[in-house]
Tab-separated table of C-alpha atoms in Angstrom:
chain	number	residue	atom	x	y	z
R	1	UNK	CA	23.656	-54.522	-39.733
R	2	UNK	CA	26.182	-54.308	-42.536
R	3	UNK	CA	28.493	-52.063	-40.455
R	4	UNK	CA	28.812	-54.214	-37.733
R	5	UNK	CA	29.106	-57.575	-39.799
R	6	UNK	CA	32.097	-55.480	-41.594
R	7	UNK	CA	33.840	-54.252	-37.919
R	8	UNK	CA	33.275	-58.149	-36.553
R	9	UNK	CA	35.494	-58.909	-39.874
R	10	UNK	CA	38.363	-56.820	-38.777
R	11	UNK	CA	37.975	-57.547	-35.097
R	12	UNK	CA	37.926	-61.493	-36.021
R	13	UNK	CA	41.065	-60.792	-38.138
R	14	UNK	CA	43.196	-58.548	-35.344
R	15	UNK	CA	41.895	-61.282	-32.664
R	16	UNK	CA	43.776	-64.084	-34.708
R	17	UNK	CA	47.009	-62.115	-35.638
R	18	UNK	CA	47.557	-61.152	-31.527
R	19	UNK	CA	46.753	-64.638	-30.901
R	20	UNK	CA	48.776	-66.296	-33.764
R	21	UNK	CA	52.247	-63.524	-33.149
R	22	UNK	CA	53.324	-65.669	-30.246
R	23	UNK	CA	52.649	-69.198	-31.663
R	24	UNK	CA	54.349	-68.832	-34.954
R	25	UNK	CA	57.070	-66.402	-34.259
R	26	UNK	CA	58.946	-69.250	-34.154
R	27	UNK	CA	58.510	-71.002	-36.958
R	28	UNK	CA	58.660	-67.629	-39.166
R	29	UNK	CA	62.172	-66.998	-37.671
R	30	UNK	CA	63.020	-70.450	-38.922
R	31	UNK	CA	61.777	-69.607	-42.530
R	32	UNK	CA	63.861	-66.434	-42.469
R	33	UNK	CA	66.916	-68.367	-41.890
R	34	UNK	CA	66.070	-71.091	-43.872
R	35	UNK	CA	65.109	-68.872	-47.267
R	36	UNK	CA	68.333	-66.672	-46.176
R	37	UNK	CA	70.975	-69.126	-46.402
R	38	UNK	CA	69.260	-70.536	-49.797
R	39	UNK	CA	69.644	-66.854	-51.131
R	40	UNK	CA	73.047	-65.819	-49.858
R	41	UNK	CA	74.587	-68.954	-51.025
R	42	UNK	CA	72.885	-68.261	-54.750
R	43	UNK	CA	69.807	-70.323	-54.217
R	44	UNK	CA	66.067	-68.989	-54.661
R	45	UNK	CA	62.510	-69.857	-54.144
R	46	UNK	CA	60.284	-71.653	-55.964
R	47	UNK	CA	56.211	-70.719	-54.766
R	48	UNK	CA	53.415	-72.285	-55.254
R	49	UNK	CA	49.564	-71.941	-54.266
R	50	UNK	CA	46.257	-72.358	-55.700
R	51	UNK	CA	43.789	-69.612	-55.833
R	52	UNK	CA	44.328	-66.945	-53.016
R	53	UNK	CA	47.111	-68.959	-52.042
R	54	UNK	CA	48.761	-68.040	-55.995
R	55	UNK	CA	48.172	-64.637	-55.492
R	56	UNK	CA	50.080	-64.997	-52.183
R	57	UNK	CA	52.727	-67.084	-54.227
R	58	UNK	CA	52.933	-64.159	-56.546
R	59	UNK	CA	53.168	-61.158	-54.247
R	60	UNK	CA	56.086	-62.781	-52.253
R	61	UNK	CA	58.137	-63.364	-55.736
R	62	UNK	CA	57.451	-59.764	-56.208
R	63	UNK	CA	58.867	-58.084	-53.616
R	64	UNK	CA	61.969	-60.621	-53.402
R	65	UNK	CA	62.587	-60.166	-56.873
R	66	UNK	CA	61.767	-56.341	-57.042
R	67	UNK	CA	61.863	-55.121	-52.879
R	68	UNK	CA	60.224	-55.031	-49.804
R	69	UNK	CA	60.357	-51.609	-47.807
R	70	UNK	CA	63.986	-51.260	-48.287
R	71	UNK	CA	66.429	-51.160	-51.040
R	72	UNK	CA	68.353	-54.224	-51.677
R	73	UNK	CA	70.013	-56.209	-54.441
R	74	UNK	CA	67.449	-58.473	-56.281
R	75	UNK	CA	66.809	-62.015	-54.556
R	76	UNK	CA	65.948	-65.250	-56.487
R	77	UNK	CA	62.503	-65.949	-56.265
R	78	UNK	CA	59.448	-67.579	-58.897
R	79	UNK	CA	56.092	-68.067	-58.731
R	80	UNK	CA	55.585	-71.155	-60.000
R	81	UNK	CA	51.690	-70.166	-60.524
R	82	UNK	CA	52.395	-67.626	-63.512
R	83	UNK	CA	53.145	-68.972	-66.758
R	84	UNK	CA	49.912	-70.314	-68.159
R	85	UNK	CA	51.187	-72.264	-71.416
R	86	UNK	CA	53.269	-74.057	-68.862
R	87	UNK	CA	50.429	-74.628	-66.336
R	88	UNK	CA	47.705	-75.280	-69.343
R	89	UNK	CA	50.013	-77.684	-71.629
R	90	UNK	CA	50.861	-79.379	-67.895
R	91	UNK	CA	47.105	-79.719	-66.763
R	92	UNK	CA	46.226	-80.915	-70.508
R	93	UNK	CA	48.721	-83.212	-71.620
R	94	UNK	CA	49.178	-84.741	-67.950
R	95	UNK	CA	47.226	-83.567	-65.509
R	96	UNK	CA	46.429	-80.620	-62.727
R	97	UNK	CA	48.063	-82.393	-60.030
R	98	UNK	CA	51.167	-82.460	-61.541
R	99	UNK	CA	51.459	-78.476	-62.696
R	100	UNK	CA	53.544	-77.334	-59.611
R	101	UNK	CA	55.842	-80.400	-59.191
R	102	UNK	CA	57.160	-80.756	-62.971
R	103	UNK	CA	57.892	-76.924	-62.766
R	104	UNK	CA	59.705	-78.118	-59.046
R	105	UNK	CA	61.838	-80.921	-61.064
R	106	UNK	CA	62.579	-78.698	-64.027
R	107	UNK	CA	63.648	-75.586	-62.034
R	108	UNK	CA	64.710	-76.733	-58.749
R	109	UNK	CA	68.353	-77.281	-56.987
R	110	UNK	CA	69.685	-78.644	-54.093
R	111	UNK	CA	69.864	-75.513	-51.494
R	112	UNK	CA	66.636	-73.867	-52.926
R	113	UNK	CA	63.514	-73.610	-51.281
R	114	UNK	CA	59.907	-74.434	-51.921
R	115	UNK	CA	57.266	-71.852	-50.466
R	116	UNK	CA	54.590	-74.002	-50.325
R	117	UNK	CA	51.387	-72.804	-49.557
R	118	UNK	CA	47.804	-74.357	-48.767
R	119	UNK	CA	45.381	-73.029	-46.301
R	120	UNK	CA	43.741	-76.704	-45.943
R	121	UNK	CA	47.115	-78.508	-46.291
R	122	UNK	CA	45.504	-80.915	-48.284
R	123	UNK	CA	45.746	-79.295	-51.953
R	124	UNK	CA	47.250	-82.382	-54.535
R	125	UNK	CA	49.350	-80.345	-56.365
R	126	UNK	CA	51.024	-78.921	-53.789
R	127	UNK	CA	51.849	-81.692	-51.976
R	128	UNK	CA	53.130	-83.295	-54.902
R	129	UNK	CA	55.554	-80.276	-55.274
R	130	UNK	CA	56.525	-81.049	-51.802
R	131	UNK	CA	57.639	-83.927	-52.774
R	132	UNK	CA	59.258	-83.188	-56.038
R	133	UNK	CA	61.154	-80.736	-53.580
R	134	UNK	CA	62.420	-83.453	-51.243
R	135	UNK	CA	63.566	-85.646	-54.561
R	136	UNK	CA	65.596	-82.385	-55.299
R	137	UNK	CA	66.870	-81.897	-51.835
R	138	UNK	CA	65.348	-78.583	-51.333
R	139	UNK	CA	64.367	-77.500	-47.967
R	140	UNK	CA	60.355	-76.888	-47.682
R	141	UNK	CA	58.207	-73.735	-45.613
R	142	UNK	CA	54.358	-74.434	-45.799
R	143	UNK	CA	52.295	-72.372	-45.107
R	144	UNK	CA	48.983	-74.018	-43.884
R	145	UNK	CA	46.072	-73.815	-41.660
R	146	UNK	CA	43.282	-75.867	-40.520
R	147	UNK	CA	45.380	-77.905	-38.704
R	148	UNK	CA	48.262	-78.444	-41.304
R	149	UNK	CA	46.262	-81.399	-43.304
R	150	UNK	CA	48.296	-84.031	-44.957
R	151	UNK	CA	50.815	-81.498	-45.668
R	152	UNK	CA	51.724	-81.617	-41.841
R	153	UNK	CA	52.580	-84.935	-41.909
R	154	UNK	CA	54.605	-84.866	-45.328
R	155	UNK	CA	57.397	-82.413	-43.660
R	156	UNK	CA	60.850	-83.309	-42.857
R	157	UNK	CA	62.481	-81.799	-39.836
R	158	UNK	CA	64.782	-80.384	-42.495
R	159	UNK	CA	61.562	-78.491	-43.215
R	160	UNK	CA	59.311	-75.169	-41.995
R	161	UNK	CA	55.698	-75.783	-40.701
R	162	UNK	CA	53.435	-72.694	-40.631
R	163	UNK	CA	49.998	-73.335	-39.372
R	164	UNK	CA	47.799	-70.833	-38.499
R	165	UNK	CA	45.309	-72.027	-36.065
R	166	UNK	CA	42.226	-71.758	-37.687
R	167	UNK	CA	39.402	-73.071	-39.677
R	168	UNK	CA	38.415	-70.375	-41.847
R	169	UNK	CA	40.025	-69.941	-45.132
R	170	UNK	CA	39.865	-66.130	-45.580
R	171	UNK	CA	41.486	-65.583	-41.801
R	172	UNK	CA	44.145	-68.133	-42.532
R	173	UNK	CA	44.720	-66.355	-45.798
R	174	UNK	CA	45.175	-63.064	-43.857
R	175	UNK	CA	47.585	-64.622	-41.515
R	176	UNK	CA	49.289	-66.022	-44.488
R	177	UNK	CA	50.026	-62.325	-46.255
R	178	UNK	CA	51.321	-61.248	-42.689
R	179	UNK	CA	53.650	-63.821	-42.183
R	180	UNK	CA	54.903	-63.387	-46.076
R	181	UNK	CA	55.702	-59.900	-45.303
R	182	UNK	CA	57.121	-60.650	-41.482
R	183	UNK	CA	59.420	-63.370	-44.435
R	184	UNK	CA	60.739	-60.649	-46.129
R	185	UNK	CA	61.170	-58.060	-43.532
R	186	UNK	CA	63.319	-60.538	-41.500
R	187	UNK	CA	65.521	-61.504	-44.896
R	188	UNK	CA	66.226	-57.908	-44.922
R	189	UNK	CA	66.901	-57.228	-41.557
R	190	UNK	CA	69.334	-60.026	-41.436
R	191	UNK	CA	70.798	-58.801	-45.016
R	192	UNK	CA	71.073	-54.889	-43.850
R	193	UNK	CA	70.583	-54.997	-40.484
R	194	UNK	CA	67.934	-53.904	-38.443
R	195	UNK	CA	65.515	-51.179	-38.870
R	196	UNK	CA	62.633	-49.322	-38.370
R	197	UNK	CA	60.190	-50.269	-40.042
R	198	UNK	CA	58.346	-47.534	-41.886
R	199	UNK	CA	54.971	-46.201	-39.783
């Protein structure tokens, strides 16, 4: 019973991926570019989540700032889900739906970009760092499901809309981590051209 409730996880997650590679191959490609022109013209991004979504927001600032699969010179990248004295004073002295956008306005430039990330779409603090991006005149890729919530409708055509379509948080969350890493794999392809990836 266990076994098989386990194996219907993995075949539920591969069935998603082969049916989400076609749909958002497009709008991936578009985040490459967009993150790769913030970078190469001294740029970064700025990351946010909450929960899985952080830890999401975290591994991608990792392997910009440190590497993917390949060696490469460091790329600008924070998570803006990291610092808790900034994120506790924030939530205290204001409040919690204000801890990614202040970080946005403090940190922010024109030419960055905000890796926004939400598996509802509808997570307050995030679209309020949306926002705080568009006051800055950064460029925006969300990363959504569900639909894309109010997140969806928030978006500029400047920005990057990645919905998975789904319902279930810990699929979309899957989907998410995949399309991080197809993110940075395509960054480097396009910074040291392409390769094999390793098997």
């Amino acid at each position: 019973m266990l076994e098989s409730r386990i194996q219907q996880h993995f075949i539920d997650s591969a069935d998603l991926k082969y049916q989400s590679a076609e749909a958002l191959s497009k709008p991936i490609a578009a985040a490459v570019q967009a993150i790769l022109a913030s970078v190469t013209s001294g740029g970064k991004v700025l990351a946010c989540g909450n929960g899985g979504s952080a830890a999401d927001a975290q591994h991608f600032a990792a392997e910009f700032v440190g590497r993917f699969e390949r060696e490469r010179p460091e790329l600008g990248a924070i998570a803006l889900t990291t610092d808790t004295s900034i994120l506790t004073a924030i939530a205290n002295d204001y409040d919690y739906s204000v801890i990614f956008s202040k970080q946005v306005r403090a940190l922010g430039q024109g030419g960055d970009v905000l890796l926004a990330i939400s598996t509802s779409g509808n997570s307050g603090n995030v679209i309020a760092a949306i926002e705080a991006a568009h006051e800055r005149e950064m460029s925006v890729v969300a990363l959504t499901g569900r639909g894309g919530g109010k997140i969806g409708n928030l978006l500029k055509e400047t920005d990057v809309h990645i919905c998975v379509p789904h319902e279930r948080t810990a699929r979309i969350q899957e989907v998410h981590l995949l399309t991080l890493h197809c993110i940075c794999d395509g960054v480097d392809a396009q910074l040291l051209g392409e390769q094999e990836p390793p098997t």
